[in-house]
Short mmCIF file of C-alpha atoms in Angstrom, two decimals:
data_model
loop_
_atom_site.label_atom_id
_atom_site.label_comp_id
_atom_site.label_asym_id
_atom_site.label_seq_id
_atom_site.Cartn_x
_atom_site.Cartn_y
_atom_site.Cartn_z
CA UNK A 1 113.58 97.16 76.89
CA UNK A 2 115.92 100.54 77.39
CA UNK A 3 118.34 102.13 75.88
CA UNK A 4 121.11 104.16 77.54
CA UNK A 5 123.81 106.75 76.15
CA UNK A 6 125.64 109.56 77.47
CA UNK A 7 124.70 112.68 77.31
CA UNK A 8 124.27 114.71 73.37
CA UNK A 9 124.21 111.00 71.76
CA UNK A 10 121.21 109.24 69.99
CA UNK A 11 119.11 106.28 71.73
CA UNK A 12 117.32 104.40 70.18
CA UNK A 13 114.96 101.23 71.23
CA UNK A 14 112.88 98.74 69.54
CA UNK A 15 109.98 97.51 71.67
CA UNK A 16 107.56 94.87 71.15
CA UNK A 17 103.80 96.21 72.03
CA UNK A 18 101.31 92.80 72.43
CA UNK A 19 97.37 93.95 72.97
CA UNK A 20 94.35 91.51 73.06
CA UNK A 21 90.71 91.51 72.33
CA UNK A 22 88.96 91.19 75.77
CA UNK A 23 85.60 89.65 73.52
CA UNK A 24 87.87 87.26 71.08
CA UNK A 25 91.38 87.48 72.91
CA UNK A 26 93.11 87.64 70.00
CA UNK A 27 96.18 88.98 70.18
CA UNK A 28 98.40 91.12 67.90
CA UNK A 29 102.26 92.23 68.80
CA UNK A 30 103.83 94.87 66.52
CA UNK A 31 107.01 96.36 67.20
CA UNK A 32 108.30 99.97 67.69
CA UNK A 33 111.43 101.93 66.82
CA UNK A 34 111.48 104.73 69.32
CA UNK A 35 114.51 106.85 68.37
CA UNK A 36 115.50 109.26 70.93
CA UNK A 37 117.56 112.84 69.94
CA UNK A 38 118.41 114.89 73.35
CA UNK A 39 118.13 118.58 72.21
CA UNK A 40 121.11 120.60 71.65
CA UNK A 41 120.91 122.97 74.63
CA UNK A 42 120.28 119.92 77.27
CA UNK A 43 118.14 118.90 79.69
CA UNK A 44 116.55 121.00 81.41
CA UNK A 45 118.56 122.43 84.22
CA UNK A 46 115.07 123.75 86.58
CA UNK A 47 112.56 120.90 86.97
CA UNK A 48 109.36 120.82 88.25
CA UNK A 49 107.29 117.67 89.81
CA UNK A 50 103.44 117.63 90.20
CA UNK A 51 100.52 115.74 91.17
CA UNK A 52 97.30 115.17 89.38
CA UNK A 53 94.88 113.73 91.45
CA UNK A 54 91.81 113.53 89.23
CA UNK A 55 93.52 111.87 86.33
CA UNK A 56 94.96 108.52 85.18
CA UNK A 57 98.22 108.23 83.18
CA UNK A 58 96.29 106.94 79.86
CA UNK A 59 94.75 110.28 80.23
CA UNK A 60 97.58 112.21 79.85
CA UNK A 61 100.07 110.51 77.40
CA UNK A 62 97.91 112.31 74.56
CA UNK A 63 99.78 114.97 72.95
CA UNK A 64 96.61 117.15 73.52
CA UNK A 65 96.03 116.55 76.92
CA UNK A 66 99.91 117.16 77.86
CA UNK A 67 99.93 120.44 75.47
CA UNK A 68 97.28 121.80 77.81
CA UNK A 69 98.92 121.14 81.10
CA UNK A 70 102.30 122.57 79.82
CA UNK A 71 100.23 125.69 78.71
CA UNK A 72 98.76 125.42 82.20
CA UNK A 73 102.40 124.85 83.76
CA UNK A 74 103.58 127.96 81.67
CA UNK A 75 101.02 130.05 83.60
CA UNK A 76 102.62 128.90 86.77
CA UNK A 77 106.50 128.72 85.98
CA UNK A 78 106.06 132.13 83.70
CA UNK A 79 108.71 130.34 80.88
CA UNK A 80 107.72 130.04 77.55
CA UNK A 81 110.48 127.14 76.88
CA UNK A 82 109.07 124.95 79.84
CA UNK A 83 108.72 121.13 78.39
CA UNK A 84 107.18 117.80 79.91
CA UNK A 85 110.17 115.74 81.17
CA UNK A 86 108.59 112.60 82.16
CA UNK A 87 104.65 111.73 83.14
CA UNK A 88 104.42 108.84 85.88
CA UNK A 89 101.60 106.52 87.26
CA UNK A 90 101.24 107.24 90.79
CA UNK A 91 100.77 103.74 91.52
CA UNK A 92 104.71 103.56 90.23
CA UNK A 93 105.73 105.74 92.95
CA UNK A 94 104.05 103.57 96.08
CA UNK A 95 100.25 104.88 95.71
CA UNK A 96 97.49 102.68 96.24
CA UNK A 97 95.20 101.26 93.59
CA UNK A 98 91.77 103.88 94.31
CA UNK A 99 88.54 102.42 95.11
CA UNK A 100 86.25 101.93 92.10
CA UNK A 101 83.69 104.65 93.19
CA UNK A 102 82.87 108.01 92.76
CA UNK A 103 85.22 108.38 89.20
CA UNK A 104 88.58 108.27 91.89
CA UNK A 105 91.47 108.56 89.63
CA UNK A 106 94.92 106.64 90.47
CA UNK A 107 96.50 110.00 90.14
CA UNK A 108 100.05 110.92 87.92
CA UNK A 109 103.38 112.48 88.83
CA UNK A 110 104.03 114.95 85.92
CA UNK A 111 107.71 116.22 85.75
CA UNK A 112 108.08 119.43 83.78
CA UNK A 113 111.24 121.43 83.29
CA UNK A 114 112.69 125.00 81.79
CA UNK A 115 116.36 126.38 81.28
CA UNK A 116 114.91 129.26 83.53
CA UNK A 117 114.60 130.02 87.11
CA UNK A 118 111.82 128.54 89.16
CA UNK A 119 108.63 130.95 89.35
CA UNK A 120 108.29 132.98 93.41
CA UNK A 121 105.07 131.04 93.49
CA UNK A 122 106.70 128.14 92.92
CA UNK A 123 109.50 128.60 95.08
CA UNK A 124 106.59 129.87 97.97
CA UNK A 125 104.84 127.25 97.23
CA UNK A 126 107.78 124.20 98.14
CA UNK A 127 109.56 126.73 101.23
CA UNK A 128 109.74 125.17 104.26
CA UNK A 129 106.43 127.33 105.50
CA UNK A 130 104.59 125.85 102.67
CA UNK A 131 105.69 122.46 104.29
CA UNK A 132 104.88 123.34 107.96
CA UNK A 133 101.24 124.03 106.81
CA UNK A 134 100.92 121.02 105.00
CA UNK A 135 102.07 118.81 107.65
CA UNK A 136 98.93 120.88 109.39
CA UNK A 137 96.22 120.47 107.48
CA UNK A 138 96.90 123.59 105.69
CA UNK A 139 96.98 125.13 101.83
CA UNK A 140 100.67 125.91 101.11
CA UNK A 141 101.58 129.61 100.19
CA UNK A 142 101.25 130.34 97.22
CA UNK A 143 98.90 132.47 94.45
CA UNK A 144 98.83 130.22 91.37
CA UNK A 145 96.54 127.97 92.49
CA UNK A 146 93.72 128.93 89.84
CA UNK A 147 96.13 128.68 86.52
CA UNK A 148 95.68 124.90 86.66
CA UNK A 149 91.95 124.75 87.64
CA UNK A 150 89.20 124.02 86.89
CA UNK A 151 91.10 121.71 83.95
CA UNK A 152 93.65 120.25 86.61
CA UNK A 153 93.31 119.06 90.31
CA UNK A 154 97.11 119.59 91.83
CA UNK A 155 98.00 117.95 95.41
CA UNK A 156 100.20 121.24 95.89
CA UNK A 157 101.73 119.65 99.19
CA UNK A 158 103.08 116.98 96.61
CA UNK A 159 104.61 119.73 94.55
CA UNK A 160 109.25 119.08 94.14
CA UNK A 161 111.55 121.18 93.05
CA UNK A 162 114.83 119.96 91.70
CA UNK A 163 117.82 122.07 89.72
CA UNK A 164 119.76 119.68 88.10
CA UNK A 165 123.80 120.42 87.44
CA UNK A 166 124.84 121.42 84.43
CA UNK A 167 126.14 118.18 82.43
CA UNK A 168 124.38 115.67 84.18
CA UNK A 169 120.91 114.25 84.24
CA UNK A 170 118.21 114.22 86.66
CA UNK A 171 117.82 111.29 88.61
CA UNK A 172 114.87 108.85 87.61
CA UNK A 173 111.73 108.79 90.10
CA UNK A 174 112.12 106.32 92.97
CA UNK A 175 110.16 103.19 92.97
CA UNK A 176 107.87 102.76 96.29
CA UNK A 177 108.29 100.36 98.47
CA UNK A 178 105.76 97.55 99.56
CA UNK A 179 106.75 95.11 96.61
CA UNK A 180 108.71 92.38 97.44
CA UNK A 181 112.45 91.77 96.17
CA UNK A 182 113.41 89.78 93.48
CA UNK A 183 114.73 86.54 94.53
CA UNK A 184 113.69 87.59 98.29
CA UNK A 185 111.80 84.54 100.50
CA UNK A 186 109.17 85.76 102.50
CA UNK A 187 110.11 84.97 106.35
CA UNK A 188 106.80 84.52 108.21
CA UNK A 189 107.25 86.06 111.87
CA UNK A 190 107.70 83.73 115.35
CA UNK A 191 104.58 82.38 116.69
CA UNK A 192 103.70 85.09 119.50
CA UNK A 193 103.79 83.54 122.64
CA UNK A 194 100.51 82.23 124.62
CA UNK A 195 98.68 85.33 126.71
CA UNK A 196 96.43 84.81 129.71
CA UNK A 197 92.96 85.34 128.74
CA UNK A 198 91.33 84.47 131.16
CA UNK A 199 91.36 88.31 133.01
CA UNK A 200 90.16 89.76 129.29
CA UNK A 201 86.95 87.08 128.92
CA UNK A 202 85.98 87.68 132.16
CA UNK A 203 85.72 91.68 131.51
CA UNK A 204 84.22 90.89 128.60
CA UNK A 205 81.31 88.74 130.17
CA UNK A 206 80.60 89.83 133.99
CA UNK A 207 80.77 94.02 132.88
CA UNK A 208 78.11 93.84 130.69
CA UNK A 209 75.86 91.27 132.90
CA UNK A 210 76.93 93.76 136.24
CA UNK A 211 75.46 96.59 133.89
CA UNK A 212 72.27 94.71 132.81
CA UNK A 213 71.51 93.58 136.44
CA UNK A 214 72.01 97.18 138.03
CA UNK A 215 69.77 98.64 135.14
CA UNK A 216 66.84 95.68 135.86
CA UNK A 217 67.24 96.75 139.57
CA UNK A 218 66.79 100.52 138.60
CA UNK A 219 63.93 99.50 136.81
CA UNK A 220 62.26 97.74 138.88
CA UNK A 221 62.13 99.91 141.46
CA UNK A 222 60.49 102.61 139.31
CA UNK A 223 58.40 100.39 138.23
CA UNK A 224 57.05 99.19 141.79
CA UNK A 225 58.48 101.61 144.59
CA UNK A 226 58.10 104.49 143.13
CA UNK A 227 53.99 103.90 142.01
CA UNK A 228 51.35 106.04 143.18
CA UNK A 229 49.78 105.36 146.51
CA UNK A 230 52.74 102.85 147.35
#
């Protein structure tokens, strides 16, 4: 369930968490009053999107693991008043699901913002250089790179900028694509029509007995023309 209210009013929400024992699967549903104050000043007019790549959303919805990546985010932005806006499952945002190998993580979209000015190594690192050498292959430009690691792993080329007007909010993350519509039938495509084969099998077949036969030819007269004494 959500809640919605203009701007400088309270929200509040009542969901219904339901968790079961994987050994027993018993289940247990308690519900939660979420009550939800917007701060005086407002949202935050200068926000900031990044990409963890090495960790999972479970791992940061802790209040200590989201303390240190504002610290770390503080570092970058140089604000003291910079906040986490919203923290996102990149699997929300049209990711795929990683392979279950070598620890990959799904990877989250972390939204941060301040009532100040974006940082110049933020603003270097989203300029449209910055996107020229990512479409290359490239690191963007930029010099903050080591505030978030070794803790951190950010896809830089991922990195969005956004300055939201003053008395309105910032729009909520687009869903990806690839799921079917509500309500939508799925329409399976025409059957393709029939193709002559017969010029593709026969490619397939005589080349590679043409190739055999030349190389049993080659052979053979190594083998007996080419002997000593003959």
């Amino acid at each position: 369930p959500r809640a919605q209210g203009n701007l400088g009013t309270v929200a509040s929400l009542s969901p219904q968490v339901l968790a079961y024992s994987r050994a027993t699967y018993e289940t247990v549903a308690q519900s939660v009053i979420v009550t939800v104050v917007p701060s005086p000043a407002g949202p935050p007019r200068y926000q900031g999107e990044f990409l963890v790549t090495d960790r999972d959303v479970e791992e940061l919805l802790p209040a200590a693991a989201r303390r240190r990546f504002a610290e770390a985010a503080r570092g970058v932005w140089e604000r003291r008043d910079l906040a986490i806006v919203n923290v996102t499952s990149a699997l929300h945002r049209g990711a795929r699901v990683p392979l279950p190998i070598e620890g990959r993580k799904e990877g989250v979209y972390v939204t941060v913002g301040s009532h100040g000015t974006f940082s110049q190594c933020l603003v270097a690192a989203a300029s449209p250089q910055s996107r020229l050498r990512c479409r290359l292959g490239q690191q963007p430009v930029a010099t903050c790179y080591d505030t978030f690691a070794p803790r951190f792993s950010i896809a830089w080329c991922n990195l969005s900028l956004l300055e939201v007007p003053v008395g309105s909010a910032a729009p909520a993350p687009a869903p990806g694509s690839g799921v079917l519509e509500e309500g939508g039938d799925f329409a399976p495509p025409t059957a393709a029509p029939a193709a002559p084969l017969l010029a593709g099998y026969l490619l397939t077949l005589l080349l590679p007995l043409l190739l055999a036969a030349l190389l049993c030819l080659l052979l053979g007269h190594l083998m007996c023309c080419r002997r000593q004494g003959l």
